[in-house]
PDB file of C-alpha atoms and ligand atoms in Angstrom:
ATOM      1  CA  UNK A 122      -8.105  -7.975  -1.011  1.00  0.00           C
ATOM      2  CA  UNK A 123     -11.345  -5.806  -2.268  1.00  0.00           C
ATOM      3  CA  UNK A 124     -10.228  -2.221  -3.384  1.00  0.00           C
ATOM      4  CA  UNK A 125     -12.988  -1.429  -1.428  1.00  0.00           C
ATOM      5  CA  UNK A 126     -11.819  -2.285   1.854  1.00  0.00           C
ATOM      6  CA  UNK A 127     -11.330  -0.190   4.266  1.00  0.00           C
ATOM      7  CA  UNK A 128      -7.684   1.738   5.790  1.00  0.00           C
ATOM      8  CA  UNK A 129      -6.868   1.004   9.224  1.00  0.00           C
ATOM      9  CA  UNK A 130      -5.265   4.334  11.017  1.00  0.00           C
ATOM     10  CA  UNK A 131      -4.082   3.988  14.435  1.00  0.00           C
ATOM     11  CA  UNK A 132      -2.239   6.809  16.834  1.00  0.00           C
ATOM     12  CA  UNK A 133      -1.878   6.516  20.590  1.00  0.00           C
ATOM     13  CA  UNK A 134      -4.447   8.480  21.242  1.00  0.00           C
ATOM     14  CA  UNK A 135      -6.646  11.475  19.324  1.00  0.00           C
ATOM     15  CA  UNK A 136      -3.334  12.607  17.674  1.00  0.00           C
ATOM     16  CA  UNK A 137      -3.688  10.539  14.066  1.00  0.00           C
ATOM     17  CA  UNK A 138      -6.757  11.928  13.559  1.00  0.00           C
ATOM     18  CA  UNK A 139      -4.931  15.141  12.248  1.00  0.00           C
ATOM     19  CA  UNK A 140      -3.932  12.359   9.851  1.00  0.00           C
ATOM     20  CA  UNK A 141      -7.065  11.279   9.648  1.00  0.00           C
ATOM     21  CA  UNK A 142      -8.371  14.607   8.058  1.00  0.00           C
ATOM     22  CA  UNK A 143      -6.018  14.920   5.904  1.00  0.00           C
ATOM     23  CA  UNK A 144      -6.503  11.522   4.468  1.00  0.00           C
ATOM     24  CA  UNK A 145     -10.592  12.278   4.120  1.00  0.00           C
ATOM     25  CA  UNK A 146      -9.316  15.243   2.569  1.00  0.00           C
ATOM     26  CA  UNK A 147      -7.342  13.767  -0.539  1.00  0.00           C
ATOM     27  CA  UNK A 148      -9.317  10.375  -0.257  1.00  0.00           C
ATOM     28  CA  UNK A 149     -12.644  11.002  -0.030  1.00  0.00           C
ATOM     29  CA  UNK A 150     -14.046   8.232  -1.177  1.00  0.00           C
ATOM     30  CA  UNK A 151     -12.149   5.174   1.446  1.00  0.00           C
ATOM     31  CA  UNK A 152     -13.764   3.760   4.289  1.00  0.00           C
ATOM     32  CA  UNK A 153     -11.464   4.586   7.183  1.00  0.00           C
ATOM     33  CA  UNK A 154     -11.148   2.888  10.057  1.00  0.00           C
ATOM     34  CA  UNK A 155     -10.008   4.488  13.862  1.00  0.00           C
ATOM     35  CA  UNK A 156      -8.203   3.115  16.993  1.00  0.00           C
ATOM     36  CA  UNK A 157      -7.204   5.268  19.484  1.00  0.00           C
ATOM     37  CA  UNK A 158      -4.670   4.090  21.870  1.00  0.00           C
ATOM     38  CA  UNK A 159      -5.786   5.886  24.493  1.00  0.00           C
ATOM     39  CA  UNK A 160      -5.315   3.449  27.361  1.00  0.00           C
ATOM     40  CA  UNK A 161      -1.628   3.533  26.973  1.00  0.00           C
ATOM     41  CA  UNK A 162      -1.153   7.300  25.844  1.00  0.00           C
ATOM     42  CA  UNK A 163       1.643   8.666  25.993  1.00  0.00           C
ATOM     43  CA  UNK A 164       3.928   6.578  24.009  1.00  0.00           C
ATOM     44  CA  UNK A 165       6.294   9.153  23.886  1.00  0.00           C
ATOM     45  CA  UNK A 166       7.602   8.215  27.508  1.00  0.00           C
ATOM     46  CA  UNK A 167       7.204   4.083  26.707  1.00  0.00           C
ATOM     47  CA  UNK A 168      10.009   1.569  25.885  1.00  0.00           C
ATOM     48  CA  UNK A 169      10.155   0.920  21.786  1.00  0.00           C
ATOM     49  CA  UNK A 170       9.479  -2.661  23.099  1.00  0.00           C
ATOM     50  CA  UNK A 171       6.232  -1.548  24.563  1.00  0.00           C
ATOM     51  CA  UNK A 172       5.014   0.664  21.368  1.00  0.00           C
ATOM     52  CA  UNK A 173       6.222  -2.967  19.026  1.00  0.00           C
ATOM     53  CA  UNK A 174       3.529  -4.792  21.545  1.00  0.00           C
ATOM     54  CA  UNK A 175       0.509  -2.482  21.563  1.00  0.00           C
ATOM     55  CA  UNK A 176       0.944  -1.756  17.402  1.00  0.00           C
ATOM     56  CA  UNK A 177       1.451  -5.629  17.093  1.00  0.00           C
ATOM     57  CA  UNK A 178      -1.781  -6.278  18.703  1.00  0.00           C
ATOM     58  CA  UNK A 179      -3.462  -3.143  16.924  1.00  0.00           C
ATOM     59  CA  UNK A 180      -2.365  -3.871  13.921  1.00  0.00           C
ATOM     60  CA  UNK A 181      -3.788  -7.570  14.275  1.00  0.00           C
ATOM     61  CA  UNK A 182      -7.446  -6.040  15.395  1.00  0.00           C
ATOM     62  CA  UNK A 183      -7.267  -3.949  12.130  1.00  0.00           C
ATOM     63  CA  UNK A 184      -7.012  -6.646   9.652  1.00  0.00           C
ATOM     64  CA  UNK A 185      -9.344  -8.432  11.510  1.00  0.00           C
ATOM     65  CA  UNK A 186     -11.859  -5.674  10.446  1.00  0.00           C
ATOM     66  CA  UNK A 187     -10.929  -6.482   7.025  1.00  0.00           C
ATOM     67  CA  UNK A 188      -8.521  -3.263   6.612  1.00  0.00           C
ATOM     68  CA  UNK A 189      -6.539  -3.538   3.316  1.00  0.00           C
ATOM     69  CA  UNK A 190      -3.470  -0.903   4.476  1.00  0.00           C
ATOM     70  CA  UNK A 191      -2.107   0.089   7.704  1.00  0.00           C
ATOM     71  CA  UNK A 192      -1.331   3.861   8.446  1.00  0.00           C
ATOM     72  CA  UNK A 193       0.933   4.456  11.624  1.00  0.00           C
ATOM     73  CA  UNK A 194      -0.659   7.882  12.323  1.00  0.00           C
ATOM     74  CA  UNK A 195       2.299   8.678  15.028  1.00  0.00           C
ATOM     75  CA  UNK A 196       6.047   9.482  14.601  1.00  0.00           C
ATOM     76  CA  UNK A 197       6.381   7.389  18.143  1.00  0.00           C
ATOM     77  CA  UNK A 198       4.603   4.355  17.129  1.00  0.00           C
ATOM     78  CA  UNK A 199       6.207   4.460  13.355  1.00  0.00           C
ATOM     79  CA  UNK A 200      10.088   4.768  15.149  1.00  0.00           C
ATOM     80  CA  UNK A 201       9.286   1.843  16.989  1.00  0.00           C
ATOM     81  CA  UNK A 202       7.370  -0.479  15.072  1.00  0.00           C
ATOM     82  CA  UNK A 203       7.023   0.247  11.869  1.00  0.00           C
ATOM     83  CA  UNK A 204       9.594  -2.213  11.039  1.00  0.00           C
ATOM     84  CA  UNK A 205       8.533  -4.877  13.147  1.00  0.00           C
ATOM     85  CA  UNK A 206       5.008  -4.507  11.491  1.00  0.00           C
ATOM     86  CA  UNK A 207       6.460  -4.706   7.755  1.00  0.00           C
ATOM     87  CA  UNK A 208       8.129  -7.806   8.909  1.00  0.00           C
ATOM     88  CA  UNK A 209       4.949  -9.769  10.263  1.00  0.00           C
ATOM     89  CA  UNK A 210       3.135  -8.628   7.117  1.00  0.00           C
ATOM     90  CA  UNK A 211       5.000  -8.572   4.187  1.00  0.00           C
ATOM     91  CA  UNK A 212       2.615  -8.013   1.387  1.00  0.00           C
ATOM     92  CA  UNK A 213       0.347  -5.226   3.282  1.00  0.00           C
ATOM     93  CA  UNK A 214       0.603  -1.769   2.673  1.00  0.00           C
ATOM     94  CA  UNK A 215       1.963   0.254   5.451  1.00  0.00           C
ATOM     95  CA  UNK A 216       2.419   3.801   5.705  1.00  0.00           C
ATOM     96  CA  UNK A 217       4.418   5.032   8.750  1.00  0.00           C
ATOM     97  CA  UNK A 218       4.922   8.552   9.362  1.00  0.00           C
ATOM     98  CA  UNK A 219       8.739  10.654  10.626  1.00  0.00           C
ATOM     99  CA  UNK A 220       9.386  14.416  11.438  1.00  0.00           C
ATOM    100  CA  UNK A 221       9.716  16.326   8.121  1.00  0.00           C
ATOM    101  CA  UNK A 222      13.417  17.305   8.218  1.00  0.00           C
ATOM    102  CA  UNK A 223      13.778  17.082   4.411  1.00  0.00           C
ATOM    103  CA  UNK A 224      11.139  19.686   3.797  1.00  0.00           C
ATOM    104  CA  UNK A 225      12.348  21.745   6.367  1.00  0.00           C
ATOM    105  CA  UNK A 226      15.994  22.276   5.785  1.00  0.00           C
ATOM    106  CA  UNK A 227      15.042  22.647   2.176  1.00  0.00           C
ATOM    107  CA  UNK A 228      12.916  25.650   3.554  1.00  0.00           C
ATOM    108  CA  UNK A 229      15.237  26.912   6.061  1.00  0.00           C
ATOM    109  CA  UNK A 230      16.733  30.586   5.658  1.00  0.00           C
ATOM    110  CA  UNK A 231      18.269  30.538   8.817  1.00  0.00           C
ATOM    111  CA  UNK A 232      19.924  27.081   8.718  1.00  0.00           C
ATOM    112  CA  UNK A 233      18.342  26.192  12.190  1.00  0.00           C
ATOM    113  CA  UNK A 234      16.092  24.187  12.573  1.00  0.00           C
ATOM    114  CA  UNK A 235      13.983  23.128  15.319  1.00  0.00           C
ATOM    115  CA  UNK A 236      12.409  19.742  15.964  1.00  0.00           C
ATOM    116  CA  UNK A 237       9.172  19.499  18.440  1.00  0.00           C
ATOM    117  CA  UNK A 238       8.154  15.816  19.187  1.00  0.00           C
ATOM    118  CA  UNK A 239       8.240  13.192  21.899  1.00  0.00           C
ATOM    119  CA  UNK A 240      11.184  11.760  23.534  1.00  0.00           C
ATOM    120  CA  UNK A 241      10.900   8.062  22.113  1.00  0.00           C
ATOM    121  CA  UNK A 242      10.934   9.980  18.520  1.00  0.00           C
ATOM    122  CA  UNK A 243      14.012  11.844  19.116  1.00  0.00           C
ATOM    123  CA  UNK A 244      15.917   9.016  20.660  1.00  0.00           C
ATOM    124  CA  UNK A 245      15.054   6.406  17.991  1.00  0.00           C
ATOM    125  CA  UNK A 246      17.292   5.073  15.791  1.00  0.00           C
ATOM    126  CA  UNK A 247      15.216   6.142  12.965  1.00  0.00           C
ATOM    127  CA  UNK A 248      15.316   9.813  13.579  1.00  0.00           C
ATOM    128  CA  UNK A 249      19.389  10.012  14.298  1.00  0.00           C
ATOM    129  CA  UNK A 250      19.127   8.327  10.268  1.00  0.00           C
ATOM    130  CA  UNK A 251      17.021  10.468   9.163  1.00  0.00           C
ATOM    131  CA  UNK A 252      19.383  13.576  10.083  1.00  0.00           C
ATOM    132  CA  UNK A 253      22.487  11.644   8.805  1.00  0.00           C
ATOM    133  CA  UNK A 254      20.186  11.961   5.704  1.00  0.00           C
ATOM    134  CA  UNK A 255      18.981  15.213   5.357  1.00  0.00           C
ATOM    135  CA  UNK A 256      20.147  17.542   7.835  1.00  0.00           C
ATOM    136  CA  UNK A 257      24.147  18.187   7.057  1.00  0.00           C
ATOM    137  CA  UNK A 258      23.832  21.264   5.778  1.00  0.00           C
ATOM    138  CA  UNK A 259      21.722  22.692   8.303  1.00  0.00           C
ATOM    139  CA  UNK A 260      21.789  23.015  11.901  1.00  0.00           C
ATOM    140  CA  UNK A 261      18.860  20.465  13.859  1.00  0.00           C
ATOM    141  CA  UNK A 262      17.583  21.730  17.533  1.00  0.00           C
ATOM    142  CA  UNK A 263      15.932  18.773  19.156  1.00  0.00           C
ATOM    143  CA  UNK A 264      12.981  19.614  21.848  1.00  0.00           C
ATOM    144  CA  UNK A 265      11.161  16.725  23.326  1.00  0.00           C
ATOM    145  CA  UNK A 266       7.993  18.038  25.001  1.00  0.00           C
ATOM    146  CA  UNK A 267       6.817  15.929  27.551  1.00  0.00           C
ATOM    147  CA  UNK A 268       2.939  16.893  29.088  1.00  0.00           C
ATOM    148  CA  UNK A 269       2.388  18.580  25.112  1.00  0.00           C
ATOM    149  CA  UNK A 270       0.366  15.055  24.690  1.00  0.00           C
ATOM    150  CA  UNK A 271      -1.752  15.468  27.577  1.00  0.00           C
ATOM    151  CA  UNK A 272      -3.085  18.692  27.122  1.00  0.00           C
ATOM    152  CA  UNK A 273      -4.220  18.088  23.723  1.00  0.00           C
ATOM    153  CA  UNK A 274      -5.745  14.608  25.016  1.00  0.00           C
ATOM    154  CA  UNK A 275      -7.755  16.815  27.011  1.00  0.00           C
ATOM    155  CA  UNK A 276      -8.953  18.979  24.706  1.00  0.00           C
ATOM    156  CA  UNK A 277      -6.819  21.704  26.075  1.00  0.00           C
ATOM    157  CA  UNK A 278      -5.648  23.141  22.628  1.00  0.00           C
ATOM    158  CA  UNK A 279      -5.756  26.557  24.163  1.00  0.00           C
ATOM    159  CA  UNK A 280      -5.999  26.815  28.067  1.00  0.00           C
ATOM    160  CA  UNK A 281      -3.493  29.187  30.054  1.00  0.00           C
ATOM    161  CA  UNK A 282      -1.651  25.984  30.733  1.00  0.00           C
ATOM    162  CA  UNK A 283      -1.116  24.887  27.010  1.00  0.00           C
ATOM    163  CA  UNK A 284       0.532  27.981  26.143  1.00  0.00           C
ATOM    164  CA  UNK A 285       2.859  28.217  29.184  1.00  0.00           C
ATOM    165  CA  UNK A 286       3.967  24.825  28.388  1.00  0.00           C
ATOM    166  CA  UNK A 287       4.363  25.672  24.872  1.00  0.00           C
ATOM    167  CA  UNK A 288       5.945  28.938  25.082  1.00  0.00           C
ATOM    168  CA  UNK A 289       8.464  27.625  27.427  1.00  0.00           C
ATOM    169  CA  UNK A 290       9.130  24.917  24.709  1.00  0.00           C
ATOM    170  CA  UNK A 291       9.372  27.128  21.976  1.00  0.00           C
ATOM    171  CA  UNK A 292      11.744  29.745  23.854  1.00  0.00           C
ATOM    172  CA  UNK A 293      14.777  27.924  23.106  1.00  0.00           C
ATOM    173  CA  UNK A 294      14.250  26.882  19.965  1.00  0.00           C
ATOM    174  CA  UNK A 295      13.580  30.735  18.893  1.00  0.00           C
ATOM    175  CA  UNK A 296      16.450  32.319  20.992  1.00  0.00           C
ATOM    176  CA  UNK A 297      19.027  29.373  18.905  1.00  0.00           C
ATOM    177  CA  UNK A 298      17.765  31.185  15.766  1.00  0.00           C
ATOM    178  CA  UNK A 299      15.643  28.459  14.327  1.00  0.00           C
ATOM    179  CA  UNK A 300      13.097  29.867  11.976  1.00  0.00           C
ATOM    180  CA  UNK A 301      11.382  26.812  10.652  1.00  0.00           C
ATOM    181  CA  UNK A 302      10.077  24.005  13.554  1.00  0.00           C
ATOM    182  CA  UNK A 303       9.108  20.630  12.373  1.00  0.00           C
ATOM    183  CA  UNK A 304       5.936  19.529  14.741  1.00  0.00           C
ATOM    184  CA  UNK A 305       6.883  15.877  15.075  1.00  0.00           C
ATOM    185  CA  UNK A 306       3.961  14.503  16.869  1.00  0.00           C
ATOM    186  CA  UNK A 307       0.503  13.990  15.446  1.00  0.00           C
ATOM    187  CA  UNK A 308      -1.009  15.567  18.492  1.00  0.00           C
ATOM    188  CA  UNK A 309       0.647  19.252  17.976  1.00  0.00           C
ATOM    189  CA  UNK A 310      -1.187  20.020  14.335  1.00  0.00           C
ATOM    190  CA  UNK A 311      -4.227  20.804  17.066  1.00  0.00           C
ATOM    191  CA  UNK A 312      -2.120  23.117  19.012  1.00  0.00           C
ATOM    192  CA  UNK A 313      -0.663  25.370  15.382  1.00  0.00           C
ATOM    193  CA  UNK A 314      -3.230  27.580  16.339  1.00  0.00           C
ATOM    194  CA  UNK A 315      -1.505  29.102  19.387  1.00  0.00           C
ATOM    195  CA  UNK A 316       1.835  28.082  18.747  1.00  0.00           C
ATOM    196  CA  UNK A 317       1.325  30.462  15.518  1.00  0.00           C
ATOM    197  CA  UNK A 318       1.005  33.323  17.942  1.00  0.00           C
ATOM    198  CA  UNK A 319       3.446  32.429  20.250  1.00  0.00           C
ATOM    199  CA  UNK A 320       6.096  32.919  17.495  1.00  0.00           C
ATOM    200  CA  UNK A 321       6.704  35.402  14.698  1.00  0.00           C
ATOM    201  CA  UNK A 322       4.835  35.235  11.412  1.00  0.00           C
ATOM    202  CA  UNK A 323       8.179  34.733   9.565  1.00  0.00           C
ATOM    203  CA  UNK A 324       8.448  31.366  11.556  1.00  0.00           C
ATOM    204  CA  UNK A 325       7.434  27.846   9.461  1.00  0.00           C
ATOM    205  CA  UNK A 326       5.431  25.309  10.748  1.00  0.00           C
ATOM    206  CA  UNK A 327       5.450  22.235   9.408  1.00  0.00           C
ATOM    207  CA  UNK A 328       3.501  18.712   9.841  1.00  0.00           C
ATOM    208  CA  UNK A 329       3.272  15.580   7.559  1.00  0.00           C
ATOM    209  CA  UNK A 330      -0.365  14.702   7.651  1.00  0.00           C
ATOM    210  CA  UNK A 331      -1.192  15.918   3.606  1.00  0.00           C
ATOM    211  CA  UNK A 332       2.221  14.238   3.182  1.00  0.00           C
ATOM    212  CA  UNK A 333       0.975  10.819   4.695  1.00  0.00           C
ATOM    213  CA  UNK A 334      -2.365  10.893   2.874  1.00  0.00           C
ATOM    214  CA  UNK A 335      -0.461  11.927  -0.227  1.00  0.00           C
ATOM    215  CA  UNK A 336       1.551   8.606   0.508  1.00  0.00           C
ATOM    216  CA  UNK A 337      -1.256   6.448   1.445  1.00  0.00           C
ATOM    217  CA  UNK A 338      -2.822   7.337  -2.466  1.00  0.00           C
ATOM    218  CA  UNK A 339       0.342   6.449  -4.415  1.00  0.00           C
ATOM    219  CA  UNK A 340       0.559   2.940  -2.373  1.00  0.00           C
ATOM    220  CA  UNK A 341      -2.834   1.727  -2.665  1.00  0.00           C
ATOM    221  CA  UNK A 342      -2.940   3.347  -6.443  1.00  0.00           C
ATOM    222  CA  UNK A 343       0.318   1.085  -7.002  1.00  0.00           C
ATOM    223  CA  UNK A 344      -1.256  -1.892  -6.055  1.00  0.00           C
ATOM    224  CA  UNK A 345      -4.395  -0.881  -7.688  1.00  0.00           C
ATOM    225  CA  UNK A 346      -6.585  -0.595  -4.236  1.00  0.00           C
ATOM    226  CA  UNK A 347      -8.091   2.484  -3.788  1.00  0.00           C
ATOM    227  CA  UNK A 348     -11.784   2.415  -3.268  1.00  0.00           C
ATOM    228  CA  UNK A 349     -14.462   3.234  -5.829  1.00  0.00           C
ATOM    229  CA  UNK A 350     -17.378   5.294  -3.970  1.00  0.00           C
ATOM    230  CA  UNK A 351     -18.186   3.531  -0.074  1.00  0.00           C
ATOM    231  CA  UNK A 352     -21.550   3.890   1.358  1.00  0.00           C
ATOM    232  CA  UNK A 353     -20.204   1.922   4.273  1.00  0.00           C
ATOM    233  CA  UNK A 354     -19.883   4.269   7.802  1.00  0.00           C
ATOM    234  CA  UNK A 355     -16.207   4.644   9.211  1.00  0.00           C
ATOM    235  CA  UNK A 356     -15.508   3.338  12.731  1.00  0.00           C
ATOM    236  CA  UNK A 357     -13.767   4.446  15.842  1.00  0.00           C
ATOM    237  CA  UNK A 358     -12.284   3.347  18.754  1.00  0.00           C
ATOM    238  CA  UNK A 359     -10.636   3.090  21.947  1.00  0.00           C
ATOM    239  CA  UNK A 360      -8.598   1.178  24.413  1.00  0.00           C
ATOM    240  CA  UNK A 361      -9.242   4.505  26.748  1.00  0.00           C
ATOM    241  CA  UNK A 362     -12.510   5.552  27.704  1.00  0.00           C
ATOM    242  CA  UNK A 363     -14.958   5.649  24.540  1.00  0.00           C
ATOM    243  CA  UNK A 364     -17.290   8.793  25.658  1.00  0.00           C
ATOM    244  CA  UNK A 365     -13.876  10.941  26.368  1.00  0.00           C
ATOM    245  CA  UNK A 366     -12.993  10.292  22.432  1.00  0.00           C
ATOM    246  CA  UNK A 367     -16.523  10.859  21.130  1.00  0.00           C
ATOM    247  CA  UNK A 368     -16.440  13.980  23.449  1.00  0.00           C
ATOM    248  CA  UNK A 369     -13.552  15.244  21.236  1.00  0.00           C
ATOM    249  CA  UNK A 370     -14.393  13.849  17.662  1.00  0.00           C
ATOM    250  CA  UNK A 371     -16.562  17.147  16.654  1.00  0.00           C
ATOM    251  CA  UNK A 372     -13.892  19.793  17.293  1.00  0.00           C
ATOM    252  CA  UNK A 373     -10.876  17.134  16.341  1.00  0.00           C
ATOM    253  CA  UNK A 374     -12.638  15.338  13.602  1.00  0.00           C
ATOM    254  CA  UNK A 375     -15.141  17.486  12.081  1.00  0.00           C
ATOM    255  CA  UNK A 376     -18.018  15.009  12.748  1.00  0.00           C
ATOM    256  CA  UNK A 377     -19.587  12.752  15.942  1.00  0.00           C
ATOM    257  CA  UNK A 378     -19.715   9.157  15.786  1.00  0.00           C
ATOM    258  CA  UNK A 379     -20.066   6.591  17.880  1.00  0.00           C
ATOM    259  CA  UNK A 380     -16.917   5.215  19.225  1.00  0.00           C
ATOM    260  CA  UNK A 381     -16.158   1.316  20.532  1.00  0.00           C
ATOM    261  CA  UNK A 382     -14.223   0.040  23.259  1.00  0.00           C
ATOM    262  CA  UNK A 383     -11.191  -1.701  21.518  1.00  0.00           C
ATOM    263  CA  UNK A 384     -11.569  -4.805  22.794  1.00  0.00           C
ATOM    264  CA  UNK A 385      -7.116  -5.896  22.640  1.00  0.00           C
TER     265      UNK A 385
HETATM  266  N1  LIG B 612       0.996  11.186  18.361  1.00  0.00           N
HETATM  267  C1  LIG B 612       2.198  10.498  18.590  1.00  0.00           C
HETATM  268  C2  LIG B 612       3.323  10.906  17.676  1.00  0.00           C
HETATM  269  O1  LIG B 612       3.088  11.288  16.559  1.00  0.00           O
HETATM  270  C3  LIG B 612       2.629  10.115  19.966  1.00  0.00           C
HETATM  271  C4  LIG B 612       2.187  10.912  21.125  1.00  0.00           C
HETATM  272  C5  LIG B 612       2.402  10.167  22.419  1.00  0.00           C
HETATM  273  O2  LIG B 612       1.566   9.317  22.709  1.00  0.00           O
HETATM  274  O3  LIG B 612       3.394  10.431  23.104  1.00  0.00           O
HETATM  275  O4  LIG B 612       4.473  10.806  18.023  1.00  0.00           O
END
């Protein structure tokens, strides 16, 4: 495989591409390559048997566009199938993504700590692991939030809706003490504007995107695959409707581009 191939990044829907910044960020110089599942969004109320399908057939467009890694850009999709993925290809690189509860009950002051992501996240095997793992000393508040998805789909990262939604989510979590909240979904980076003032200043938000690119740059460095300088153009698409992603890409994504119909 050429080092200067590109990285295939998939998410349900316009959530990865949080990930997706981050990963232009500390790896400026790979050719990235975009599917939003936006078709089948929200995975966070599908059946893990579902998710395995869709990433299974995503996965299988990527590499047909010649992508050298995988990134699972979604907590969801990573619960469900990252191991199913790993097991179909064996020798690719693939980065999956899980709600930072290490970092967080390292930076908990409180000891509560509150978890925001999607239903299929919080019941997955994977997460109940990953607080065997690193959560005994410190207490976990789980808070799926169902309809969070949507709004930020729409490009409603700040409407009177959003926040009622949010702050109704949030209430708990701040009245059980928690003073750090993990955002566990790729889609809610977009919404730590208002959910910073919707709770006080001595709260901590955390995500995993710099994490994920950080992770993405040790495996392909490993295997000696990160790109030299690309001239070639990244590429987007979607299994939703292509104008509603390029609609978003300037405020989400920094840049437009033209965006595909995925065609699986
Ligand atoms: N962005 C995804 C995640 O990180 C899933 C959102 C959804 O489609 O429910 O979990």
């Amino acid at each position: 495989m050429p080092s200067n191939a590109p990285v295939g990044v998939f998410d349900s829907g316009v959530g990865g591409l949080s990930v997706l910044r981050e990963i232009r960020r500390i790896l400026p110089h790979e050719r990235l390559l975009y599917v939003a599942d936006s078709g089948h969004v929200p995975y966070g109320e599908k059946t893990p048997e579902f998710i395995r399908q869709r990433s299974q057939q995503i996965a299988g467009f990527l590499l047909g566009q010649g992508a050298k890694a995988l990134v699972l850009a979604c907590n969801t999709a990573t619960a469900a199938a990252v191991a199913s993925l790993r097991e179909s290809y064996p020798r690719l690189p693939i980065v999956g993504m899980e709600p930072a509860v290490k970092p967080a009950a390292a930076a908990t002051r409180s000891g509560v700590v509150g978890v925001l992501a999607t239903t299929g996240t919080l019941q997955s095997a994977k997460f109940a692991a990953l607080l065997d793992r690193f959560a005994s000393d410190v207490r976990v508040i789980t808070q799926p939030c169902p309809g969070l998805v949507e709004c930020v789909e729409a490009g409603e990262l700040e409407s009177p809706a959003t926040r009622a939604l949010l702050q109704a989510l949030v209430a708990p979590l701040l009245a059980e003490g928690c003073d750090t909240l993990i955002l566990g979904c790729t889609h809610y980076p977009f919404i730590k504007p208002l959910l910073r003032q919707l709770v006080p200043a001595s709260v901590t938000l955390i995500d995993t995107g710099e994490a994920v690119a950080r992770q993405l740059q040790r495996v392909l460095a490993e295997r000696d695959l990160l790109a030299e300088r690309t001239t070639a153009a990244d590429a987007f698409w979607s299994s939703g409707q292509a104008p509603a992603l390029a609609a978003v890409l300037p405020a989400l994504w920094g840049r437009a581009e033209p965006v595909f119909p995925l065609p699986v």
